[in-house]
Coordinates of C-alpha atoms and ligand atoms in Angstrom, one line a residue:
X1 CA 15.8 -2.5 18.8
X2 CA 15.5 -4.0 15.4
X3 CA 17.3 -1.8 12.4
X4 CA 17.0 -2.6 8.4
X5 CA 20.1 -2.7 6.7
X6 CA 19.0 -0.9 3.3
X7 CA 21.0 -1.5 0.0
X8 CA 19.5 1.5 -2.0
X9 CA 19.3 2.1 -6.1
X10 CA 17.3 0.0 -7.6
X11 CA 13.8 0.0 -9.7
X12 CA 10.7 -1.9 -7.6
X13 CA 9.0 -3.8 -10.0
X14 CA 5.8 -6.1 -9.0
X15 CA 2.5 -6.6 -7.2
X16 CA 1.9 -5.3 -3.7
X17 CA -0.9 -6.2 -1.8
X18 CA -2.6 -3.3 0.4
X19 CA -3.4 -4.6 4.0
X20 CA -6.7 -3.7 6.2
X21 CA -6.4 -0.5 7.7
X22 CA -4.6 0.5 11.3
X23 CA -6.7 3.8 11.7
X24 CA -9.6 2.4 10.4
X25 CA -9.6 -1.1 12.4
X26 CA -9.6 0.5 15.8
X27 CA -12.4 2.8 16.3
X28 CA -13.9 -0.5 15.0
X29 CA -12.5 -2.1 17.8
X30 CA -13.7 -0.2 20.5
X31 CA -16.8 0.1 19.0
X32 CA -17.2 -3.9 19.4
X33 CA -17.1 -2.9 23.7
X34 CA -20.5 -1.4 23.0
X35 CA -22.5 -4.6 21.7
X36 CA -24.2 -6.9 23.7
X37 CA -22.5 -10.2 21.8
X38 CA -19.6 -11.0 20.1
X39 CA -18.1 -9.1 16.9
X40 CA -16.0 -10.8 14.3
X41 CA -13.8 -8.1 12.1
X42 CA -12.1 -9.3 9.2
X43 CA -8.6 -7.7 7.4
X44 CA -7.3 -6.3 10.8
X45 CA -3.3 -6.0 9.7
X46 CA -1.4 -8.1 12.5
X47 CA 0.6 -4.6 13.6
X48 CA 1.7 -4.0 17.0
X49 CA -0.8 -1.4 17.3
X50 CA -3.7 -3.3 17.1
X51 CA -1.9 -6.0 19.3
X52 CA -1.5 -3.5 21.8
X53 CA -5.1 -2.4 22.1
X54 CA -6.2 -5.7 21.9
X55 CA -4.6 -5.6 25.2
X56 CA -6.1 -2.8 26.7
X57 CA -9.5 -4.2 25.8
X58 CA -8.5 -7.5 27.6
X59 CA -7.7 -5.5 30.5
X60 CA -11.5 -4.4 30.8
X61 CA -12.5 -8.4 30.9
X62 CA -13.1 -8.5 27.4
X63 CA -12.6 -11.7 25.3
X64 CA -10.6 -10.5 23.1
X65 CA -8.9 -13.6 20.3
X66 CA -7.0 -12.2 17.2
X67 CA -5.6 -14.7 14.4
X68 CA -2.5 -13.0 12.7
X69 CA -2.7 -15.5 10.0
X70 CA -6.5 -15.2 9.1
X71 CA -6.0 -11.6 10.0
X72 CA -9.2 -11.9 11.9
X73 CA -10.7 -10.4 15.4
X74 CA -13.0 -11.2 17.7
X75 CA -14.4 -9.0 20.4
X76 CA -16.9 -10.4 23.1
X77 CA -17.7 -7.7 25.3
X78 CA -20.1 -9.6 27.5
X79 CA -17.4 -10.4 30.1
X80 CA -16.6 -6.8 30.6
X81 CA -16.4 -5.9 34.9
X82 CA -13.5 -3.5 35.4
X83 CA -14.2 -0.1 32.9
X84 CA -10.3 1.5 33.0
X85 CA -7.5 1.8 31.1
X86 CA -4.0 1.7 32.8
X87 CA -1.7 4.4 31.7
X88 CA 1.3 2.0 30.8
X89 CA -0.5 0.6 28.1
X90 CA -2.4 4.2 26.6
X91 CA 1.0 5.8 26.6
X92 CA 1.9 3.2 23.8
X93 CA -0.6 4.0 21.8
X94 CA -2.9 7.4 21.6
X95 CA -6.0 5.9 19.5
X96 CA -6.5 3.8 23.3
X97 CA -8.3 7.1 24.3
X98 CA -11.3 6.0 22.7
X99 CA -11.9 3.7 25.7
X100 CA -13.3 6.3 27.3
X101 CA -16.1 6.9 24.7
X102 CA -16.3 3.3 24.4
X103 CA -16.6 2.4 28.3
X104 CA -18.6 5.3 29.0
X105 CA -21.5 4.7 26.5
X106 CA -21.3 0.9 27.6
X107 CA -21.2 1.2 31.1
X108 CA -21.7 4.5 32.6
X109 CA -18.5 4.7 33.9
X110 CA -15.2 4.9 32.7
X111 CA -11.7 5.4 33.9
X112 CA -9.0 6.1 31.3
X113 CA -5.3 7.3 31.2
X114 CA -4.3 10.7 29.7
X115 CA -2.4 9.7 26.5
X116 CA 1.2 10.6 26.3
X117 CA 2.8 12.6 23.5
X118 CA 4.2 11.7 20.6
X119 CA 7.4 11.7 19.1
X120 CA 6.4 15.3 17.3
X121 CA 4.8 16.8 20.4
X122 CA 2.2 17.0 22.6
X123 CA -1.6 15.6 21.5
X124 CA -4.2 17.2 23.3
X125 CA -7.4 15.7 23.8
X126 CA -9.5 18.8 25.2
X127 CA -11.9 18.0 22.2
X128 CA -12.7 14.8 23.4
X129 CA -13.5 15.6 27.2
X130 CA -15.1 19.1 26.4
X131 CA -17.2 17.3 24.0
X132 CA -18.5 14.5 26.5
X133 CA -19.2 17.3 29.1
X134 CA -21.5 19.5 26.9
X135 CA -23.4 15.9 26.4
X136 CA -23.9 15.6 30.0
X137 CA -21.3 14.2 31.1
X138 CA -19.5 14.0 34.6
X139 CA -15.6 14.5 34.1
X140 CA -12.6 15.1 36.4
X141 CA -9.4 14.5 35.9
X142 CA -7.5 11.9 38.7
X143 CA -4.3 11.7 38.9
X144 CA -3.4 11.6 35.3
X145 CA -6.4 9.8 34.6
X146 CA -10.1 11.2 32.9
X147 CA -13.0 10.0 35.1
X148 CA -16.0 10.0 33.1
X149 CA -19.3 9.5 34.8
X150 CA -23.1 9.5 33.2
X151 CA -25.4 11.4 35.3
X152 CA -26.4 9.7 38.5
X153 CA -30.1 7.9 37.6
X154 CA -30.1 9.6 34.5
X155 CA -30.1 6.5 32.2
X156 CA -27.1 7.5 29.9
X157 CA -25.9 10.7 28.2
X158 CA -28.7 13.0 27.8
X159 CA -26.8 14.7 24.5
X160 CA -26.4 18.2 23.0
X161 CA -24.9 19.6 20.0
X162 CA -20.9 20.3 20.2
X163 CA -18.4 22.3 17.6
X164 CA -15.1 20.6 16.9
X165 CA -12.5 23.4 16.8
X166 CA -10.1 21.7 14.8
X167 CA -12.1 19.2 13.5
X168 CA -10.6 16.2 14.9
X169 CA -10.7 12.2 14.4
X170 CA -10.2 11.0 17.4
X171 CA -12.8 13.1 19.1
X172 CA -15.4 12.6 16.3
X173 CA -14.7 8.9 17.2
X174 CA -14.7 8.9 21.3
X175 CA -17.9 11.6 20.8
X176 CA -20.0 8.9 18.6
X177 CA -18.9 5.7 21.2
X178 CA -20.2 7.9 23.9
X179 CA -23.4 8.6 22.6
X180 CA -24.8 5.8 19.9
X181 CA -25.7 3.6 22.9
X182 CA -28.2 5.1 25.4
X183 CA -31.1 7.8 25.3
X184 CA -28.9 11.1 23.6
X185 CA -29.7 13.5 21.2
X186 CA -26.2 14.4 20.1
X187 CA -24.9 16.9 17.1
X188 CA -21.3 16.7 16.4
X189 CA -20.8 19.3 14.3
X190 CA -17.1 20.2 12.5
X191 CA -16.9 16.6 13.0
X192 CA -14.3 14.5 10.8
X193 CA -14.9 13.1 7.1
X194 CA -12.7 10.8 7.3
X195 CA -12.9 7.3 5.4
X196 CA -12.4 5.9 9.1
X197 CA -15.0 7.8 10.3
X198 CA -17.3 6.8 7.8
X199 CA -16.7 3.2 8.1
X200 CA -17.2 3.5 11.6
X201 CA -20.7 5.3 11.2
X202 CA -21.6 2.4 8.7
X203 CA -20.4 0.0 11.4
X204 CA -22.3 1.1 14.3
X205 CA -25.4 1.8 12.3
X206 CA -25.1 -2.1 11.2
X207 CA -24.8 -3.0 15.2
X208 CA -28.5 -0.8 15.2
X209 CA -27.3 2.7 15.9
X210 CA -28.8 5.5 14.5
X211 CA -26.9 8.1 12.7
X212 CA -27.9 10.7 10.6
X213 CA -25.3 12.8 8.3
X214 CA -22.8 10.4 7.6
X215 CA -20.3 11.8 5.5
X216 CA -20.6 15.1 6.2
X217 CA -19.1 17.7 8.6
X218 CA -22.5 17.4 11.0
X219 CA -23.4 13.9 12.8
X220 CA -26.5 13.2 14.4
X221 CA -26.9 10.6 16.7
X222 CA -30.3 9.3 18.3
X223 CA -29.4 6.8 21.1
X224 CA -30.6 3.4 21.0
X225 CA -30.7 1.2 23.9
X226 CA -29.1 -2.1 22.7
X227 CA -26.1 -2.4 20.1
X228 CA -25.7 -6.2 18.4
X229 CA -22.5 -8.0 18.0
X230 CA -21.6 -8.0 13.9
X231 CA -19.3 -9.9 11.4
X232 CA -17.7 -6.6 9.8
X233 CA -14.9 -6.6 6.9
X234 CA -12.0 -3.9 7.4
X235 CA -11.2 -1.7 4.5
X236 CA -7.9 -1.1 3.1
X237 CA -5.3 0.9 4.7
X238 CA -5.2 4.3 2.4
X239 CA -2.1 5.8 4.0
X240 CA -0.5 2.4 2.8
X241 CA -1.2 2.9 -0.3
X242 CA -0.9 5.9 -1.0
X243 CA 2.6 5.7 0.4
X244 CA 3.5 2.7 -1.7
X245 CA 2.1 5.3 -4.9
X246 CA 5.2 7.6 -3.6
X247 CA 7.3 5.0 -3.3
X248 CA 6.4 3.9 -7.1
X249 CA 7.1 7.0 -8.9
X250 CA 10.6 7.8 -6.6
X251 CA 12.8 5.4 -9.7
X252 CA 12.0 6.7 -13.2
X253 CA 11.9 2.8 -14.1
X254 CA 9.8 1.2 -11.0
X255 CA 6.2 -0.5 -11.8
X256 CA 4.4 -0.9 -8.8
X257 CA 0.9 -2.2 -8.9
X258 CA -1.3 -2.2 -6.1
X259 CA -4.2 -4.8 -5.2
X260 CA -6.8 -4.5 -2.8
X261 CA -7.3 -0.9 -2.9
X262 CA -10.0 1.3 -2.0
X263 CA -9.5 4.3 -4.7
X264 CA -12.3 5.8 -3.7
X265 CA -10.9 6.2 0.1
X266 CA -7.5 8.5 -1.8
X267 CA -10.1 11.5 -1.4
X268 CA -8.1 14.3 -3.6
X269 CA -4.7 12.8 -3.1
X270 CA -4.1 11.2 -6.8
X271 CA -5.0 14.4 -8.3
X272 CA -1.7 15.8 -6.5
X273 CA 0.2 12.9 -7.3
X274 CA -0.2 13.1 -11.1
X275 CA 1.2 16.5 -11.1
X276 CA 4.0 15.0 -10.5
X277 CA 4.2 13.5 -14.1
X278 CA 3.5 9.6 -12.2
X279 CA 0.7 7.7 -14.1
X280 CA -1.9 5.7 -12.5
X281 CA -3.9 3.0 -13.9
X282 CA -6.9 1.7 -12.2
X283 CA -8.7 -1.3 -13.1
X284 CA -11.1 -2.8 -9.9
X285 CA -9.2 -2.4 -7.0
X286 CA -6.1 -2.3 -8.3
X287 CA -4.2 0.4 -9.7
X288 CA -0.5 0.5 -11.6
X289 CA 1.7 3.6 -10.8
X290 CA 3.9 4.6 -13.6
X291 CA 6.4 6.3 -12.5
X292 CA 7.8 9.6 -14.4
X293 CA 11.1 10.1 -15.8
X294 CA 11.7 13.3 -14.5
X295 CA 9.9 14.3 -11.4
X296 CA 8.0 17.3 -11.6
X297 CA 8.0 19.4 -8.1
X298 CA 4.0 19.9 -6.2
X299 CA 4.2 22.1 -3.4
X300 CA 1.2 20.6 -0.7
X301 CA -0.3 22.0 2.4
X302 CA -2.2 19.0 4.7
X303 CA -5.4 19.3 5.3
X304 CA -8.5 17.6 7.2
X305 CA -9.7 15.3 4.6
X306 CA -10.5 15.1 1.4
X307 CA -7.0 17.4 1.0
X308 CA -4.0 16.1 1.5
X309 CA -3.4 14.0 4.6
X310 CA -0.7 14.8 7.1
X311 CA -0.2 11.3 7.4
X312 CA 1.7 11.0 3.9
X313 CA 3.4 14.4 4.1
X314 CA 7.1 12.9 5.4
X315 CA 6.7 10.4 2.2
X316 CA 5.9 13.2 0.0
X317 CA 8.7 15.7 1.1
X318 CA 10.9 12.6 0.1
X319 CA 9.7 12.1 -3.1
X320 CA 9.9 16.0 -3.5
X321 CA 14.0 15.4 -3.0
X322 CA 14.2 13.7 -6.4
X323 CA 12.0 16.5 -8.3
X324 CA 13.5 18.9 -10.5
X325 CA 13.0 22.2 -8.6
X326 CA 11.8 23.8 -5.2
X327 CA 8.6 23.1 -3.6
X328 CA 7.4 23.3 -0.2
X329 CA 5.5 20.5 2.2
X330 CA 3.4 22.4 5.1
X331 CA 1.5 20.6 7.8
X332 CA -1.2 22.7 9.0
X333 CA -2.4 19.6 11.2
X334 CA 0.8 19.2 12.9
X335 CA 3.1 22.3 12.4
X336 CA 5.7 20.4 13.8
X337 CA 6.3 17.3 12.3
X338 CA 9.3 17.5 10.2
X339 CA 11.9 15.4 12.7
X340 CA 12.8 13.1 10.0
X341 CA 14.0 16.3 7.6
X342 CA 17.5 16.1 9.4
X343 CA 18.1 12.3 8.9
X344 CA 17.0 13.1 4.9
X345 CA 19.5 16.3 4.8
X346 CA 22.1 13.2 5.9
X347 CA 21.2 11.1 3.1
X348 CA 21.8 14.1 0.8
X349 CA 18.6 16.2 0.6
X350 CA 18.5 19.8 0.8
X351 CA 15.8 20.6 2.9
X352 CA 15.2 23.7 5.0
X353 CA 12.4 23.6 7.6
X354 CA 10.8 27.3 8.2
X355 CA 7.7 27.0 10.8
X356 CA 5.8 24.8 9.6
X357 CA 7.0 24.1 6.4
X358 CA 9.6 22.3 4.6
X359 CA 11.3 24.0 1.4
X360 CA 12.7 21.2 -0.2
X361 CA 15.4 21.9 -3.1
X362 CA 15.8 18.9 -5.6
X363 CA 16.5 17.1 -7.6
X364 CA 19.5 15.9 -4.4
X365 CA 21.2 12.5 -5.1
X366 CA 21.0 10.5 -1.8
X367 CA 23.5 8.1 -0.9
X368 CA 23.6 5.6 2.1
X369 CA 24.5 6.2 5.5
X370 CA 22.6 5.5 9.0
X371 CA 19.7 7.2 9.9
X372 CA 17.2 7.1 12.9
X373 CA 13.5 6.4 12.8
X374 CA 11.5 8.9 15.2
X375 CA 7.8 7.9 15.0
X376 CA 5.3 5.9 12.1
X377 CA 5.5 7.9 9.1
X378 CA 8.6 9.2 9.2
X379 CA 10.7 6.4 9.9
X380 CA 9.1 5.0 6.2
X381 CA 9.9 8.3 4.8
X382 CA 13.4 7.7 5.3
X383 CA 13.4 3.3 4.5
X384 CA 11.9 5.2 1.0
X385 CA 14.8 8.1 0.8
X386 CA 17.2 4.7 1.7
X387 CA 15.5 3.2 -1.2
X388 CA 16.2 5.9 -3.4
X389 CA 20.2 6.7 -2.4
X390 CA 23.0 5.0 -3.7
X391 CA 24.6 2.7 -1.9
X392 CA 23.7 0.6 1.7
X393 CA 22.0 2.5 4.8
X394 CA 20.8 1.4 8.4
X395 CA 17.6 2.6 9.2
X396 CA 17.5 2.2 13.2
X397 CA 14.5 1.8 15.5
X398 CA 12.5 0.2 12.6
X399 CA 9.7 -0.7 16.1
X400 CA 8.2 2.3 14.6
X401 CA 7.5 1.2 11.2
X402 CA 6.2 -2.5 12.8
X403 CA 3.2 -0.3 14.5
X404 CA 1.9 0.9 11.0
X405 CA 2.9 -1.2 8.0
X406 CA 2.4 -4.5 8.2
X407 CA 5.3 -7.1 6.6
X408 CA 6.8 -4.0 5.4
X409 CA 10.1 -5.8 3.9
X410 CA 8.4 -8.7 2.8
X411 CA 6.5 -6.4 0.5
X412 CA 9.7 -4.7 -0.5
X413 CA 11.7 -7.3 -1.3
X414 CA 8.9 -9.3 -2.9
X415 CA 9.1 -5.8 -5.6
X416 CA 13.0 -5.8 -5.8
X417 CA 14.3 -4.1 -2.5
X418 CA 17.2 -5.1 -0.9
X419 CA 16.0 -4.9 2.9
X420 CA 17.5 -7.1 5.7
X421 CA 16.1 -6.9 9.1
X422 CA 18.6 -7.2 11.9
X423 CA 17.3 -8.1 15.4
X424 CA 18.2 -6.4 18.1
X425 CA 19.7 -9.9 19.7
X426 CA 22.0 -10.5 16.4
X427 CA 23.6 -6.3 16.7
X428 CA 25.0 -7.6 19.9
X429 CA 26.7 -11.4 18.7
Ligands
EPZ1 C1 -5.7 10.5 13.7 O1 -5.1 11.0 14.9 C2 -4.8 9.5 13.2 N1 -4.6 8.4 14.1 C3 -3.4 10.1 12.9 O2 -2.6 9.1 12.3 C4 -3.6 11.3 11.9 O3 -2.4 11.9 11.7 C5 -4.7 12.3 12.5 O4 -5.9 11.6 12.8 C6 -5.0 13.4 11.5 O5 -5.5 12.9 10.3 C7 -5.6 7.4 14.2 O6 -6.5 7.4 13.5 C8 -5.3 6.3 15.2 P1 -6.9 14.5 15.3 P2 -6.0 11.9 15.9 O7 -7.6 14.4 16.6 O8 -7.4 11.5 16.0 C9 -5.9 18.7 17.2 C10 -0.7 7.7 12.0 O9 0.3 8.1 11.6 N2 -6.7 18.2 18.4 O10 -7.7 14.5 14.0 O11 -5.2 12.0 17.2 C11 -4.6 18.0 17.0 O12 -3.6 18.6 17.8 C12 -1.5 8.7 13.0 O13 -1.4 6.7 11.7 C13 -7.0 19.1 19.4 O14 -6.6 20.3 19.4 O15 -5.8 13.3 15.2 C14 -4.4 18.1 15.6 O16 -3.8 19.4 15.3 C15 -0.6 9.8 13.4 N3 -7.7 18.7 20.5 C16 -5.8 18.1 15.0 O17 -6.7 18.4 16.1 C17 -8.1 17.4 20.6 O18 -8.8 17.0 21.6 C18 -6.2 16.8 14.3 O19 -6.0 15.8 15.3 C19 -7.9 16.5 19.5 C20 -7.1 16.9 18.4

């Protein structure tokens, strides 16, 4: 397993350049399944995410060609004959669930692994399958696997109207896939606002769905009965960037700026940011971060967008170690996703996690040492707090990082980090 080796202390001075969007490319993706012709997508990141569900559509019979270089996909569904997704390749990655929206509303059928858990504990997916059955469908779970069937002779979902209790992404994603293609009358309502989920809407109404209440917390879908193949650009990855808008206020003399933003995709995020004291510039899509001399300390709670996203609360406990004062980070998505707090109280943070908050006490000089990466977000959480500390750290199990950030070091370095990446070959010479 490949580790960065992480000489920490310095300013990052430079241009970044945001890539397309992980959580915004795939729902894309299996949305492609549903066309009758091929899709092109342009500014998917080359991350080992989207290589591994590129796989599980090729498993289906899908053509599936993706150029890391061009950064662009392309999806021809035609070729489909075996609607299932084996479990060794969904417990990689969770977002593979939406096969079953995606098989079902092409096929009729569709036969799909339960996804594992993740690193901070168990992801249920009730929302999802509850949510197909009050649209008609036939479920049962097999052996670990969800069998989804539409209604014998019935000529596709016949729809219904459905509360998401959370409101949730993924189902609001597997719940449209089921249902754009086909003769249902669905209403999703609680559904997700999500930039991703937006995009997607725009997507699938582009392939000749139709979709009412885009946007907003109730979706109506009319089924249609054919969906075209599209050439579709990706937009940029906003968890990306607003971790690199951390990352740019963490060293009172660091001048990041960011290109190929989507500012308008940061929902209320920069409002919390310049409480901090950081500066942002905008100009197009690109936007300078300032960074503050002295740090001023937010306290957050995550919410369902536009609050603050879950997926940038490890980044924004770390940057909460170099402010002067107490705050307090809490995750009402995921109560428990604070693993990486121990690996930061080793770099020197003082950080006490109490259900499902994290009280963090700073301003905590950090210094180097080895720490260990336990899923996406906080394993860049701590290559930032290794960033910050004096002195050289190991960050270990960096495969983590290489499923969400593309280049990652690359970037860095290109700003002034001093990352090396060790393979795992070269730890044992
Ligand atoms: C998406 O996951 C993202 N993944 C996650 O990003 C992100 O953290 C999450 O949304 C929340 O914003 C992708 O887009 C691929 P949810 P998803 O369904 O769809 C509960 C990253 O780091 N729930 O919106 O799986 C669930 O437990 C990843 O890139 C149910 O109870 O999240 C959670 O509390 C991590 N039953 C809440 O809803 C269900 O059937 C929100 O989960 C589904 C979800």
């Amino acid at each position: 397993m490949d580790k960065f080796v992480i000489e920490g202390g310095k300013p990052l001075q430079g241009e970044i350049k945001i890539s397309g969007s992980k959580n915004a490319a795939l729902p894309l993706m299996a949305a492609a399944l549903l066309a009758d012709g091929k899709t092109t997508l342009h500014n998917i990141p080359a991350l080992h995410d989207i290589l591994t569900f590129n796989n599980v559509m090729r498993v289906t019979g899908a053509r599936v060609e993706f150029d890391p270089e061009s950064e662009t996909l392309s999806i021809d569904p035609d070729t489909i004959y075996y609607p299932e997704s084996p479990y060794d390749l969904v417990r990689k990655m969770r977002a593979s669930f939406y096969m079953l929206g995606a098989l079902l509303g092409r096929s009729g059928f569709a036969r799909v692994s339960l996804p594992g858990g993740c690193a901070w504990g168990p992801r249920p997916v009730d929302l999802h399958i509850e949510g197909m059955k009050a649209f008609g469908a036939h479920i049962s779970l097999e052996e670990g696997y969800v069998v989804a069937k539409v209604p014998q002779g019935s000529g596709g979902l016949p729809g219904g109207s459905f509360k998401l209790s959370p409101s949730s992404v993924g189902a609001t994603v597997n719940l449209l896939l089921a249902t754009v293609k086909g003769r249902a009358r669905a209403e999703i309502r609680n559904a997700a606002k999500e930039p991703d989920v937006v995009q997607l809407c725009s997507f699938l109404k582009q392939m000749g769905a139709q979709i009412e209440g885009i946007g907003t917390s109730t979706l109506h879908v009319q089924g249609v009965p054919h969906l075209k193949g599209i050439t579709f650009h990706n937009a940029p990855d906003r968890i990306e960037t607003g971790t690199f808008m951390i990352l740019g206020a963490m060293h009172p003399e660091s001048r990041l700026t960011l290109t190929n933003i989507a500012a308008g995709d940061l929902g209320m995020f920069p409002g919390w940011f310049q409480k901090t004291g950081a500066e942002l510039q905008l100009s197009g899509n690109a936007m300078q971060i300032i960074a503050p001399e002295v740090i001023q300390p937010v306290s957050v709670i995550t919410e369902i967008y536009p609050g603050f996203p879950t997926d940038l609360q490890a980044q924004w406990a770390t940057l909460m170690t170099q402010a002067e004062g107490e705050s307090q980070v809490t995750d009402t998505i995921y109560p428990d996703r604070f693993s990486y707090i121990p690996e930061l109280v080793r770099l020197g943070a003082q950080v006490k996690v109490r259900n499902n908050s994290a009280i963090i006490n700073g301003k905590t000089p950090l210094s180097g040492t080895s720490v260990m990466s336990t899923d996406l977000r906080a394993s860049v959480s701590l290559v930032m707090a290794a960033l910050c500390a004096k002195g050289r750290s190991e960050v270990l199990r960096v495969y983590h990082l290489d499923r969400g950030y593309a280049k990652l070091e690359e970037k860095l370095n290109k700003v002034g980090a001093g990352i090396t990446r060790i393979n795992a070959e070269d730890q044992l010479s």
